[in-house]
Structures are given as structure tokens and as C-alpha cells.
Coordinates of C-alpha atoms and ligand atoms in Angstrom, one line a residue:
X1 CA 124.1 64.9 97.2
X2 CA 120.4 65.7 98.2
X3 CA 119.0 66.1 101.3
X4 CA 117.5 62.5 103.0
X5 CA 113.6 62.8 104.1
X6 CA 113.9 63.7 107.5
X7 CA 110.9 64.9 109.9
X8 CA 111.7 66.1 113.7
X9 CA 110.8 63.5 116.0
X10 CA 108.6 65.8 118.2
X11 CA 107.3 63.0 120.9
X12 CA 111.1 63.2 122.1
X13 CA 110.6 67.0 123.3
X14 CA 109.7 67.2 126.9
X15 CA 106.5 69.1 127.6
X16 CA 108.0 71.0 131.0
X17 CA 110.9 72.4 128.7
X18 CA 111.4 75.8 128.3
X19 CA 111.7 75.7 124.6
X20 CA 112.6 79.5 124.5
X21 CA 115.3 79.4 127.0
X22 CA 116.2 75.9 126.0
X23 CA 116.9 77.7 122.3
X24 CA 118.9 80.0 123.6
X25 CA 120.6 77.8 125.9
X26 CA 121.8 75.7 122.9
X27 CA 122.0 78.3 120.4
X28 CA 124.9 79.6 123.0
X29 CA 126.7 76.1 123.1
X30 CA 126.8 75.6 119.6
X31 CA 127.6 79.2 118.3
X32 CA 124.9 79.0 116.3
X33 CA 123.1 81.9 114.7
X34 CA 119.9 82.5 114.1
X35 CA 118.3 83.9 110.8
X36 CA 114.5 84.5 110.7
X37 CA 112.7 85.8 107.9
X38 CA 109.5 88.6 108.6
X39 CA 107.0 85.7 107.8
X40 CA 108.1 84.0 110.7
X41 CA 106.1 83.7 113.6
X42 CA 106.6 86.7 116.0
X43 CA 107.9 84.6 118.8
X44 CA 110.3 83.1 116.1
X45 CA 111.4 86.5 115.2
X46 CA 112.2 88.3 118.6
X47 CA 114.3 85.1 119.6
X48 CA 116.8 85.3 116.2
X49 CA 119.8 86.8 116.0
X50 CA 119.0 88.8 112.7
X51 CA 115.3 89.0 110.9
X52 CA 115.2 90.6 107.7
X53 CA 113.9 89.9 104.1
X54 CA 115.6 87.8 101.6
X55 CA 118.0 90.3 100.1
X56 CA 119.3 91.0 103.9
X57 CA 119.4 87.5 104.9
X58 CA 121.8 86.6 102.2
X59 CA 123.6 89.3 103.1
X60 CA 123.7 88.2 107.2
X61 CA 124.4 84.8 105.5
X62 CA 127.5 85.9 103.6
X63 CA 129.4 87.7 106.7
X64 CA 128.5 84.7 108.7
X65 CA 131.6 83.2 110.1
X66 CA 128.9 81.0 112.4
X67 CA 129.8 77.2 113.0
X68 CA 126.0 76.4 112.8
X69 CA 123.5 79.1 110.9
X70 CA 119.9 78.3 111.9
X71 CA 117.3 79.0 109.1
X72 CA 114.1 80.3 109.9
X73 CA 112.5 80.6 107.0
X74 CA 112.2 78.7 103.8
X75 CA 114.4 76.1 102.1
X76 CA 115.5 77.8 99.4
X77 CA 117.0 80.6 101.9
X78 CA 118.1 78.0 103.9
X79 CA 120.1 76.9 100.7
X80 CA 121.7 80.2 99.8
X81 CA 123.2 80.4 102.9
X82 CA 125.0 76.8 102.8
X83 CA 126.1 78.3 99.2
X84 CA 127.6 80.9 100.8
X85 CA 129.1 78.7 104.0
X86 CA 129.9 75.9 103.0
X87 CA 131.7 75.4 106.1
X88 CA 129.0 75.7 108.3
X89 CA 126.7 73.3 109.1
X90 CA 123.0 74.9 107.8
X91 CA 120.1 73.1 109.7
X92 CA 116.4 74.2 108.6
X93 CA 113.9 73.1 110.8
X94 CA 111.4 71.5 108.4
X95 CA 112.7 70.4 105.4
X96 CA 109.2 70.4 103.8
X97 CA 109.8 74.3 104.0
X98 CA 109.2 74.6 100.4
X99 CA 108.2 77.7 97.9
X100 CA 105.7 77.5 95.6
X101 CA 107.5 79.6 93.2
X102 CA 110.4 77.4 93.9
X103 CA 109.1 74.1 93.9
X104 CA 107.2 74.6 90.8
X105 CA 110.4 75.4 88.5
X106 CA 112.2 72.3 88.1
X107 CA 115.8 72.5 87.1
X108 CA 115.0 70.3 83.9
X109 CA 111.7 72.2 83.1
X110 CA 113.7 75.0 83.8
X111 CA 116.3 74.3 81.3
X112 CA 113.9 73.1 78.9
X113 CA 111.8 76.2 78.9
X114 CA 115.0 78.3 78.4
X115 CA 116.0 76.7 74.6
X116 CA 113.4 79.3 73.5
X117 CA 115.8 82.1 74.5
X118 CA 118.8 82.1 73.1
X119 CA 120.9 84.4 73.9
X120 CA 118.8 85.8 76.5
X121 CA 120.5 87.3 80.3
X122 CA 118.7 84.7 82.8
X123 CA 117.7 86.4 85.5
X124 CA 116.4 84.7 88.4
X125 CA 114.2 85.6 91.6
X126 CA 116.0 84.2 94.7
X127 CA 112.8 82.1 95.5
X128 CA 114.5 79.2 93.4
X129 CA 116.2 76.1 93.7
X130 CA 120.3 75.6 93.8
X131 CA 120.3 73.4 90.4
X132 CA 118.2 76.6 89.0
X133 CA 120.6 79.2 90.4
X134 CA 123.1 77.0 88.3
X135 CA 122.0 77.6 85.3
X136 CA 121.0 81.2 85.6
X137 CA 123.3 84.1 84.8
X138 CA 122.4 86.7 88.0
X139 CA 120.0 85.9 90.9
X140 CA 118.1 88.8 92.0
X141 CA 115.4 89.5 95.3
X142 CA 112.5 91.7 95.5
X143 CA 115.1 94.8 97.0
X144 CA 117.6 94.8 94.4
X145 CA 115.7 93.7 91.1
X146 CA 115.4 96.8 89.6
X147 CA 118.9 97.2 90.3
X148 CA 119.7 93.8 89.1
X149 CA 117.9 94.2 85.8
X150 CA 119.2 97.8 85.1
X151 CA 122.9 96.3 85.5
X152 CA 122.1 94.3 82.3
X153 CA 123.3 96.2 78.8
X154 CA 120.0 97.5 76.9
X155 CA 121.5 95.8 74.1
X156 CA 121.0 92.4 75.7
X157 CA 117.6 90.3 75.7
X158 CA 116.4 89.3 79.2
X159 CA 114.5 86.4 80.7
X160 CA 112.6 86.8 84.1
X161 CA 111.9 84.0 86.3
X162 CA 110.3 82.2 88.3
X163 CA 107.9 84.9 89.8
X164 CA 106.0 86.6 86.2
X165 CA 104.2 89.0 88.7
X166 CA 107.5 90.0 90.2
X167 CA 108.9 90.1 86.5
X168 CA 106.0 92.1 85.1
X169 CA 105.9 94.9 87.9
X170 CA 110.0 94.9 87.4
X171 CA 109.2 95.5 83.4
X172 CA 107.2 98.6 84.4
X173 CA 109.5 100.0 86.7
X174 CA 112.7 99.7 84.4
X175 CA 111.3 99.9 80.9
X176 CA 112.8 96.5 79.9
X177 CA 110.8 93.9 77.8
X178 CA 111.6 90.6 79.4
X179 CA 110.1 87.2 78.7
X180 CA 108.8 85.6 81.9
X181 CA 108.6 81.9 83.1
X182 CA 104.8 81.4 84.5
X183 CA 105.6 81.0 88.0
X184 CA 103.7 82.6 91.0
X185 CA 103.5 82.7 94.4
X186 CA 100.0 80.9 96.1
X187 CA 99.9 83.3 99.0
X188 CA 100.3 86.8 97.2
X189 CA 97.9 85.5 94.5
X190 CA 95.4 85.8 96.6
X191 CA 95.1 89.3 97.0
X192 CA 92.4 91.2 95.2
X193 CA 91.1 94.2 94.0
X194 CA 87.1 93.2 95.3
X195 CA 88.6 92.9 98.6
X196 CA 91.1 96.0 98.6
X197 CA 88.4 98.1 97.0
X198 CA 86.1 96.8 100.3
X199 CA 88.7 98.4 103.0
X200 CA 89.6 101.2 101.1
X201 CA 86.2 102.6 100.8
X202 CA 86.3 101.5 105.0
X203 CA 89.7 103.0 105.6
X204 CA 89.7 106.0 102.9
X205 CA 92.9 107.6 104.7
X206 CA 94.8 104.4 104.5
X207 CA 97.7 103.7 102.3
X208 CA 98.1 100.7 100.5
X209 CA 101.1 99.0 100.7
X210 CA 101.7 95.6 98.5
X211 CA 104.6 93.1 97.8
X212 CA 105.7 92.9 94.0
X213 CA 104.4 89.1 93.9
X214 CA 100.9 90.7 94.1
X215 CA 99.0 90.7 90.7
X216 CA 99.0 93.7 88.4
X217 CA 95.3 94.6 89.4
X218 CA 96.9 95.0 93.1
X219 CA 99.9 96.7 91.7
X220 CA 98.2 99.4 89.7
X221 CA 95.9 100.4 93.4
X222 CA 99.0 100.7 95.0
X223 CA 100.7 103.7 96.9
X224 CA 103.8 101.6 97.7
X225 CA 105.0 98.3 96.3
X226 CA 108.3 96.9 97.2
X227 CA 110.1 93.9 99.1
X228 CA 109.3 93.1 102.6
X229 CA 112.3 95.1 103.8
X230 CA 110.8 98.4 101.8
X231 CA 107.4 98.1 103.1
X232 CA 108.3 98.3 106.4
X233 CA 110.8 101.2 105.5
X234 CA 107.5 103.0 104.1
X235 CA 105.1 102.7 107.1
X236 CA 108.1 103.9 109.1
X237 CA 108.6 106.9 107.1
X238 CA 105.1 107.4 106.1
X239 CA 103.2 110.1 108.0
X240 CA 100.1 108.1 107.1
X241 CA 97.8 106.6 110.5
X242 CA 96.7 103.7 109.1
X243 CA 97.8 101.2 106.7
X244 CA 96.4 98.1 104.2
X245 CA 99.0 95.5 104.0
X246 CA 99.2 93.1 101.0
X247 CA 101.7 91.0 102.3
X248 CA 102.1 88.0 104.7
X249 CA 101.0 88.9 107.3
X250 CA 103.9 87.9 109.7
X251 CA 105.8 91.3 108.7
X252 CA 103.3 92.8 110.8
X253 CA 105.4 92.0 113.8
X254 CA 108.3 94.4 113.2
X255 CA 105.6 97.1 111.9
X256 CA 103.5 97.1 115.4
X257 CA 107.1 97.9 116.4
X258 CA 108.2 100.5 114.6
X259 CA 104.6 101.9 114.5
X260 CA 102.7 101.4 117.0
X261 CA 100.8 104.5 116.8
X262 CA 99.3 103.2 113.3
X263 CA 96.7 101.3 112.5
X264 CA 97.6 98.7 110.1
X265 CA 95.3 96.4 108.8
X266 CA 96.2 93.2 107.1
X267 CA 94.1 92.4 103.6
X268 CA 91.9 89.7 104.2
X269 CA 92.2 86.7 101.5
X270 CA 88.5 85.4 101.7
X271 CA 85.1 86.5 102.8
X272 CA 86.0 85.8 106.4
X273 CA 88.9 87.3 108.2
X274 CA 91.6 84.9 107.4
X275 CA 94.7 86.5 107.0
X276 CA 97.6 85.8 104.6
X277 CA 99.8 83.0 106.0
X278 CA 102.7 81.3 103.6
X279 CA 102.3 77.8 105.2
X280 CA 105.7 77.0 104.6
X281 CA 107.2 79.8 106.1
X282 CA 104.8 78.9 109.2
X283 CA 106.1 75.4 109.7
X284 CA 109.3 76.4 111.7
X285 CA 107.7 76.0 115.2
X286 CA 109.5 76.6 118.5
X287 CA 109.9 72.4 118.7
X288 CA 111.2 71.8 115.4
X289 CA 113.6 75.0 116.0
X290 CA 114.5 73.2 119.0
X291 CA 115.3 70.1 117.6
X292 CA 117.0 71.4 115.1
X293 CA 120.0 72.8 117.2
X294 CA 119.5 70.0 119.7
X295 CA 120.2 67.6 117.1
X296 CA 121.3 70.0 114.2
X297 CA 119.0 68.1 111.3
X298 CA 117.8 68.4 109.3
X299 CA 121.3 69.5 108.0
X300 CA 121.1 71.1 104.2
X301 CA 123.8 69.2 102.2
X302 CA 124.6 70.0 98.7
X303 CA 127.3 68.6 95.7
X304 CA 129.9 71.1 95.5
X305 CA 130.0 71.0 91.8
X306 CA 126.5 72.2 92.5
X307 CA 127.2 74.5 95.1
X308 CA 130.2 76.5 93.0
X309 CA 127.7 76.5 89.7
X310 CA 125.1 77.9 91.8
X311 CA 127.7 80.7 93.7
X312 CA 128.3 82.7 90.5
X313 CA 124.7 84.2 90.0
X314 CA 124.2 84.7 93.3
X315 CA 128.2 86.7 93.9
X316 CA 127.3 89.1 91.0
X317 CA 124.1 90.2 92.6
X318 CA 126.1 90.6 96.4
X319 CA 128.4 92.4 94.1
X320 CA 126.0 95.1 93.2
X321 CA 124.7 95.6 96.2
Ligands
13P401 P1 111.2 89.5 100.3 O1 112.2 89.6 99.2 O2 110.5 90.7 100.6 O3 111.9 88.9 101.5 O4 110.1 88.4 99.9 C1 110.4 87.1 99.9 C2 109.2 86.3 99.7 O5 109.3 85.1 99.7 C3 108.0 87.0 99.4 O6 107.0 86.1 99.4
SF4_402 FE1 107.3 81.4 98.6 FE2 105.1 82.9 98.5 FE3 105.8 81.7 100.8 FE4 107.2 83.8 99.8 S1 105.1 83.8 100.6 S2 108.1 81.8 100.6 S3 107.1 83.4 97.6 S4 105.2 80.7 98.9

């Protein structure tokens, strides 16, 4: 079964409402919860029940006993968490929500690509389709995949996809040759070393903290790369005043929180100051999340033969954790 085009008819949302209290309102009636990812908008965030990164949302997802779960974030989140409940009903609030590390590894492609690796452990970044997870061996996110990876017997041959930055900088940190699908993310790739070098020579005391989907170049300047989840962990930690984030910039939210004593600087992705935005993760808006529970669509729907294929890679990496 796939999911029917659907778009939010947002003409049919009053403009007195109180969206926020309207959310809530509903969000009470239903017994829905809310997930949010950090890339969400900050007003997003502060009204969901849980934010975290994608290793902790699967998590919330799996000890969800929710009738409704409400996914803020993308779709492929959205999906592991109707993987994982199939009993509830999972609304998203855009379903053009996409990944472009997702959307750009076709199940069939996918498949296709793998003939040349026989034999191989298929691990696979979360940041994929259901029909991929089916055909994968363990999923894995940004938190655990040095666990995930290490898990696998040296004696076995590995294949890494979607993400080959992700699969590269997990490589170094583990010691294992892996073969890697050409998949990458069009908001991390736009980080780079002219920019960083720029605001490091500004901000010489600042620490520069990257996600793993950032290219090598990035990598190698880093003092800290990890998921979203371990960034944050660092600048709370860190005695460092100021920071250099090489991330989307939405997990700045939780940092002002945590630090507001810092100064933490997002890296800028062209000559201007335009920040990094993943404009799929920005498409859940405070009407759309409103519709959603008003009307709970767009629902995600998915084959169980599907859904059970696609439950075994992603079990053994809850397993480890
Ligand atoms: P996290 O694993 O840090 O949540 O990252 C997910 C993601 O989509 C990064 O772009
Ligand atoms: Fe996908 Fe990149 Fe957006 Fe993360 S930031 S959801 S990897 S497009």
C-alpha cells in the first residue's frame, strides 16, 4: 500500500486560531504524541512531547503505546515509527517531507547496486526508505554506527549506505574497509573548509563541532564530530565559550538552552549569511501540524509484508543499543 498524494488544505485554517493552544488542545483529545526532531523549527520543538535525534526518536517511537504519534520531522522517521506501531495511526504533516539521502536510493537501484557484493553485511543509515530497510541486514543512525559496525564479525565484508560521507568518517573511526553507496546529504554538503577556515581565523578560541554527513575536508578540521544528539552533549560538556556549528542549524535551539553563556555561531553556506536549513525538515509548520491532528492525514500507511521485512534491520540495531 503507498501513501496517496495528499497536501493540507491550509485555506480551511482560521486565521484568529490559536494554532499553539489549538495543538495542544487536540493533541490532548486524541492522545497523541508529539515527536520533533532538532531540525525542527524552535516553536515546533518546545511544543512536542519528546525532541531528539534519530537514534532517540526511534527509541521514543518504540515505547510508544500512543493512539496517534505525530511526526515532526522527516518521512522516513515518520516511517520507522509506523514500523514500530503499527497500531497507531502515524500522521506526518507534509508528506513531501522527503531526504535527499533517502529519496535518492531507490529500492530497485538499491538492490541493483548491491549484486556487486556478495556476501557483503548491508548496513544501512536510517535516512532510507522502508522497501530499503527490507533488504538490508542492520540499520544504523549517526549515534550508534560505530557501534553498529563494530557488532559485525571482522571476518565479514561490509557495505555502507546511503550516506558515503557518513560511511567514510565511520571507516576511520572503526578501522573497517567498507564499500559505500554514493549517497549524500544536500544540506551537510554544503559546508566547507574556505568558509570554516574564514571564522576560525575570526573565532580562534572556538571549537568546531560538525555532523558525520559533513565531507572529509570538514571532518579532518574538526574537534568533535558526531550525531546531532552528541553535538549538543559536547557544547554542554565543553568548557569552551564559543562554538562553530556544522550542522542544521535548527539544533541551535536546545544549545542556546543548555548554553546560553556560549557563543555559538552557525557556519554560513554561501558568501552571505544564510544559514544551513534542510528544507524538508522545515516544511512541518504550525498549520500543517495542526491539520494534521485536526484531521490526522496525511496518515503513513504501509504493506505489512513490507512493514515485518523492514522491522528485522531495524530490531537488531534497538537490540544493541
Ligand atoms: P541525527 O542522527 O543526528 O539525528 O541526524 C539525522 C539527520 O538527518 C542528519 O542530517
Ligand atoms: Fe536528510 Fe540532510 Fe535533511 Fe538530514 S539534513 S533530513 S540527511 S536532507
Amino acid at each position: 500500500m503507498r501513501n496517496a498524494p495528499y497536501y493540507p488544505d491550509l485555506n480551511s485554517v482560521d486565521a484568529d486560531l490559536d494554532l499553539i493552544a489549538e495543538i495542544r488542545r487536540l493533541r490532548d483529545e486524541k492522545r497523541a504524541l508529539i515527536l520533533a526532531h532538532f531540525y525542527q523549527e524552535p516553536v515546533v520543538q518546545d511544543l512536542a512531547d519528546f525532541v531528539g535525534d534519530s537514534l532517540q526518536l526511534a527509541q521514543e517511537a518504540q515505547k510508544a503505546k500512543a493512539d496517534v504519534i505525530l511526526f515532526c520531522g522527516v518521512h522516513f522517521m515518520a516511517e520507522t515509527a509506523k514500523i514500530l506501531n503499527p497500531d497507531s495511526t502515524v500522521v506526518l504533516p507534509d508528506l513531501n517531507a522527503g531526504c535527499s539521502l533517502a529519496d535518492r536510493c531507490h529500492a530497485e537501484i538499491f538492490r541493483e547496486w548491491l549484486n556487486d557484493y556478495p556476501d557483503h553485511v548491508v548496513i544501512t543509515y536510517i535516512n532510507c526508505s522502508a522497501a530499503v530497510k527490507a533488504i538490508s541486514d542492520i540499520i544504523c543512525t549517526s549515534s550508534n554506527a560505530v557501534r553498529v559496525v563494530n557488532s559485525v564479525p571482522s571476518d565479514k565484508r561490509i557495505v555502507f549506505a546511503p550516506d558515503r560521507h557518513l560511511g567514510r568518517w565511520i571507516a576511520g573511526q572503526t578501522g573497517r574497509e567498507m564499500a559505500l553507496y554514493p549517497g549524500f546529504c544536500i544540506v551537510h554538503e554544503q559546508f566547507t573548509t574556505r568558509r570554516i577556515a574564514a571564522l576560525k581565523a575570526k573565532y580562534p578560541e572556538a571549537k568546531l563541532i560538525v555532523h558525520p554527513e559533513c565531507d572529509a575536508s570538514v571532518t579532518a578540521m574538526a574537534d568533535f564530530t558526531g550525531s546531532t544528539a552528541g553535538m549538543l552533549k559536547f557544547v554542554t560538556g565543553n568548557q569552551a565559550k564559543a562554538f562553530l556549528i556544522g550542522t542544521e542549524t535548527g539544533i541551535l535551539h536546545q544549545m542556546r538552552k543548555l548554553r546560553p553563556d556560549a557563543e555559538l555561531i552557525p557556519i554560513p553556506v554561501d558568501s552571505g549569511c544564510s544559514y544551513s536549513l534542510c528544507p524538508y525538515m522545515k516544511l512541518n509548520t504550525l498549520e500543517k501540524i495542526y491539520l494534521a491532528l485536526r484531521d490526522l492525514k496525511p496518515e503513513i500507511v504501509m504493506d505489512e509484508a513490507l512493514r515485518q521485512k523492514a522491522l528485522k534491520p531495524l530490531k537488531r540495531m534497538l537490540s544493541l543499543n
